[in-house]
Amino acid sequence: MSQTIPASKPATFDLFKRNRPFLTQEHEMFRSSLRKFLEREAVPNIEKWEEEQYTPREFYQKMGEQGFLCPQVAPEYGGLGLDFGFNMVLAEELSRVGVGGLASMSSSIIVPYLERYGTEEQKKKYLPKCVSGEITTAIGMTEPGIGSDLAGMRTTAVRDGDHYIINGQKTFISNGINAGLFFICVKTDPTATLAHKGISILLVEDGTPGFSCGRKLKKLGQHSTDTAELVFEDARVPVSNLLGEEGKGFYYLMDKLQQERIMIAIGALVVAEEMLKTTMTYVKERHAFGKPISSFQNTQFEMAEMATEISMAQTFVDDLTYRHMNGENVSTQVSMAKWSITEMARRMSVRCLQLHGGYGFMEEYAIARRYRDVAVMPIYGGTTEIMKNIIAKNLGM
Ligand SMILES: Cc1cc2nc3c(=O)[nH]c(=O)nc-3n(C[C@H](O)[C@H](O)[C@H](O)COP(=O)(O)OP(=O)(O)OC[C@H]3O[C@@H](n4cnc5c(N)ncnc54)[C@H](O)[C@@H]3O)c2cc1C
């Protein structure tokens, strides 16, 4: 007797479904309320903020009021003491809408310096304000003459009694206009024989005499985030504003760069996913030669290749996030993720724009903004070349 075998359904693949056991129901609840908040407070304003080249402080304050900022900060300083998975969700949702990324930078990249190296007094003074959104933070490493070679920085801080006197200039500082608290990398010992040994980090409040914002810089993309120059002309900062120990600043930067770079990789991956999603919809709707663009083999191969790259990157990022959450030193692999995923996103921005034809070049299509925004990702937080230097060095070369 012949048996009828039911025809198996073709297995459709959901690119955006990920197996991430380290994200719990609580993380997903946080995501869902953050997503609703961003749909309401950010999405309708994107165009305006992009044109004004600025995201208003009130937006960050609202994020703080709703409990979305600095989720990791301990309850004694006003936070919720949550794990890194919440920082991941914060970065993902902000990257998904493509605005407000500075909230993630301040919460997950800069504030952790204060939590790790700050004195009790500094933590009590600033952390509750960072959580509530009363202030956001910025970090000043880069100077007009140095970027990749941080040990060569020239901004000095000379001790004068109970104060440091800062002189010098920083540039390309994200959130430079909006921030209330600046983490400024300075040379406290310009004569140190090993250049990186004389570096310290000082906490500088907005409004400190002798400290001013220079130009708000005009950028190719990421228009709604402000990027500015910072100028120090005999700026006086109390010695009590030294972060950690004098001369240890370079080590603190190296220690915290793992988290900064994993955050950038997480953001770049979401941007890549969003570009692919938008393009998938577009190529199904747009017709040429009497057929949808999606029916051409070239389009299908492009989409298949990009989906493959994204899937592989997802697995890598999830593994690194899990290991980072467990306190493992994965700085070599994080450097791999930072360069390869940001470069992948940059390549995809070109491929996805091409599949949009002329419409891709028009501002009303999301891909145009993504194309501009993604260009800087392989540059900030350490360039692709510097990431490869780190990897090669750690391979023993
Ligand atoms: C939008 C934006 C936001 C930023 N936000 C901040 C911020 O908030 N705070 C902050 O401190 N900085 C910030 N930066 C600065 C950023 O981190 C630097 O631009 C970056 O580190 C590169 O430094 P640079 O621009 O001086 O380039 P350079 O160091 O001059 O490098 C130029 C080129 O030379 C290559 N190169 C340099 N050294 C080597 C080497 N040893 N081997 C091979 N190639 C090399 C680089 O990879 C790059 O391709 C931001 C930059 C931008 C554009």
Coordinates of N, CA and C and ligand atoms in Angstrom, one line a residue, residues 102 105 110 138-150 170-176 183 185 219 221-222 225-228 260-261 376 378-387 389, ligand 1:
L102 N 23.9 59.1 20.5 CA 24.8 59.7 21.6 C 24.3 59.2 23.0
M105 N 26.2 56.2 23.4 CA 27.6 56.5 23.6 C 27.8 56.9 25.0
I110 N 31.0 56.0 27.8 CA 31.7 57.0 28.6 C 31.4 56.8 30.1
A138 N 30.6 63.5 27.2 CA 31.4 63.4 26.0 C 32.8 63.0 26.3
I139 N 33.5 62.4 25.4 CA 34.9 62.1 25.7 C 35.9 62.7 24.7
G140 N 36.9 63.4 25.2 CA 37.8 64.1 24.3 C 39.2 63.5 24.3
M141 N 39.4 62.7 23.3 CA 40.7 62.1 23.1 C 41.4 62.8 21.9
T142 N 40.7 62.9 20.8 CA 41.3 63.3 19.5 C 41.6 64.8 19.5
E143 N 42.7 65.1 18.9 CA 43.1 66.5 18.7 C 43.4 66.9 17.3
P144 N 43.4 68.1 16.9 CA 43.6 68.4 15.5 C 44.9 67.7 14.9
G145 N 45.9 67.5 15.7 CA 47.1 66.9 15.2 C 47.2 65.4 15.4
I146 N 46.4 64.8 16.2 CA 46.5 63.4 16.5 C 45.1 62.7 16.6
G147 N 45.0 61.5 16.1 CA 43.8 60.7 16.3 C 44.1 59.3 16.6
S148 N 44.7 58.6 15.6 CA 45.0 57.2 15.8 C 46.2 57.1 16.9
D149 N 47.1 58.0 16.8 CA 48.3 57.9 17.7 C 48.0 58.7 19.0
L150 N 47.2 58.1 19.8 CA 46.7 58.9 21.0 C 47.8 59.3 21.9
K170 N 40.7 70.0 21.5 CA 40.2 68.7 21.0 C 39.4 68.9 19.8
T171 N 39.3 67.8 19.0 CA 38.4 68.0 17.8 C 37.6 66.7 17.6
F172 N 36.6 66.8 16.7 CA 35.7 65.7 16.4 C 35.0 65.1 17.6
I173 N 34.6 66.0 18.6 CA 34.1 65.4 19.8 C 32.6 65.3 19.7
S174 N 32.1 64.0 19.7 CA 30.7 63.8 19.6 C 30.0 64.3 20.9
N175 N 28.9 64.9 20.7 CA 28.1 65.5 21.9 C 28.8 66.7 22.5
G176 N 29.8 67.2 21.8 CA 30.5 68.4 22.3 C 29.7 69.6 22.6
F183 N 35.0 64.1 29.6 CA 36.1 63.3 30.1 C 37.3 63.7 29.1
C185 N 41.1 63.8 28.0 CA 42.4 63.2 28.1 C 43.5 64.2 27.9
K219 N 29.3 67.8 9.0 CA 29.8 66.5 8.6 C 29.1 66.0 7.4
G221 N 27.8 63.0 7.2 CA 26.6 62.2 7.6 C 26.4 62.3 9.1
Q222 N 25.5 61.5 9.7 CA 25.2 61.5 11.1 C 24.9 63.0 11.5
T225 N 23.7 64.2 15.1 CA 24.5 64.2 16.3 C 25.5 65.4 16.2
D226 N 25.7 66.1 17.3 CA 26.6 67.2 17.2 C 28.0 66.8 17.4
T227 N 28.9 67.4 16.6 CA 30.3 67.0 16.7 C 31.0 68.4 16.8
A228 N 31.9 68.6 17.8 CA 32.4 69.9 18.0 C 33.9 69.9 18.3
E260 N 33.7 49.9 23.9 CA 33.3 50.9 22.9 C 33.2 50.2 21.5
R261 N 34.2 49.4 21.2 CA 34.2 48.8 19.9 C 33.1 47.7 19.7
V376 N 31.3 56.8 8.3 CA 32.3 57.1 9.4 C 32.5 55.9 10.3
P378 N 33.8 52.9 10.0 CA 35.1 52.3 10.0 C 36.2 53.2 10.5
I379 N 35.8 54.5 10.8 CA 36.8 55.5 11.2 C 36.8 55.7 12.7
Y380 N 35.7 56.0 13.3 CA 35.7 56.4 14.7 C 35.8 55.2 15.6
G381 N 36.3 55.4 16.8 CA 36.5 54.3 17.8 C 37.7 53.5 17.4
G382 N 38.6 54.0 16.5 CA 39.7 53.2 16.0 C 39.5 52.8 14.6
T383 N 40.4 53.2 13.7 CA 40.1 53.0 12.3 C 40.3 51.5 12.0
T384 N 39.8 51.1 10.8 CA 40.0 49.7 10.3 C 41.5 49.3 10.3
E385 N 42.4 50.3 9.9 CA 43.8 49.9 9.9 C 44.4 49.7 11.3
I386 N 43.9 50.5 12.2 CA 44.4 50.4 13.6 C 43.9 49.0 14.2
M387 N 42.6 48.7 13.8 CA 42.1 47.4 14.3 C 43.0 46.2 13.8
N389 N 46.1 46.4 12.9 CA 47.4 46.5 13.6 C 47.3 45.7 14.9
Ligands
LIG1 C1 31.9 61.8 13.4 C2 33.1 61.5 14.3 C3 32.9 61.4 15.7 C4 34.0 61.3 16.5 N1 33.8 61.3 17.9 C5 34.9 61.3 18.7 C6 34.7 61.5 20.1 O1 33.6 61.6 20.6 N2 35.9 61.6 20.9 C7 37.1 61.5 20.3 O2 38.1 61.6 21.1 N3 37.3 61.3 19.0 C8 36.2 61.2 18.2 N4 36.4 61.1 16.8 C9 37.7 60.9 16.3 C10 38.0 59.5 15.7 O3 38.2 58.6 16.8 C11 39.3 59.7 14.9 O4 38.9 60.4 13.7 C12 39.9 58.4 14.5 O5 40.5 57.7 15.6 C13 41.0 58.5 13.4 O6 41.9 59.6 13.8 P1 42.3 60.7 12.7 O7 41.0 61.2 12.2 O8 43.2 61.7 13.3 O9 43.0 59.9 11.5 P2 44.6 59.7 11.4 O10 45.1 59.1 12.7 O11 45.2 60.9 10.9 O12 44.6 58.6 10.3 C14 44.4 58.9 8.9 C15 44.6 57.5 8.1 O13 45.8 56.9 8.4 C16 45.6 55.6 8.9 N5 46.7 55.3 9.9 C17 47.0 56.0 11.0 N6 47.9 55.4 11.6 C18 48.2 54.2 11.0 C19 49.0 53.1 11.2 N7 49.8 53.0 12.2 N8 49.0 52.1 10.3 C20 48.2 52.1 9.2 N9 47.4 53.1 8.9 C21 47.4 54.2 9.8 C22 44.3 55.6 9.5 O14 43.8 54.3 9.6 C23 43.5 56.5 8.5 O15 43.1 55.8 7.4 C24 35.3 61.2 16.0 C25 35.5 61.2 14.6 C26 34.4 61.4 13.7 C27 34.6 61.6 12.3

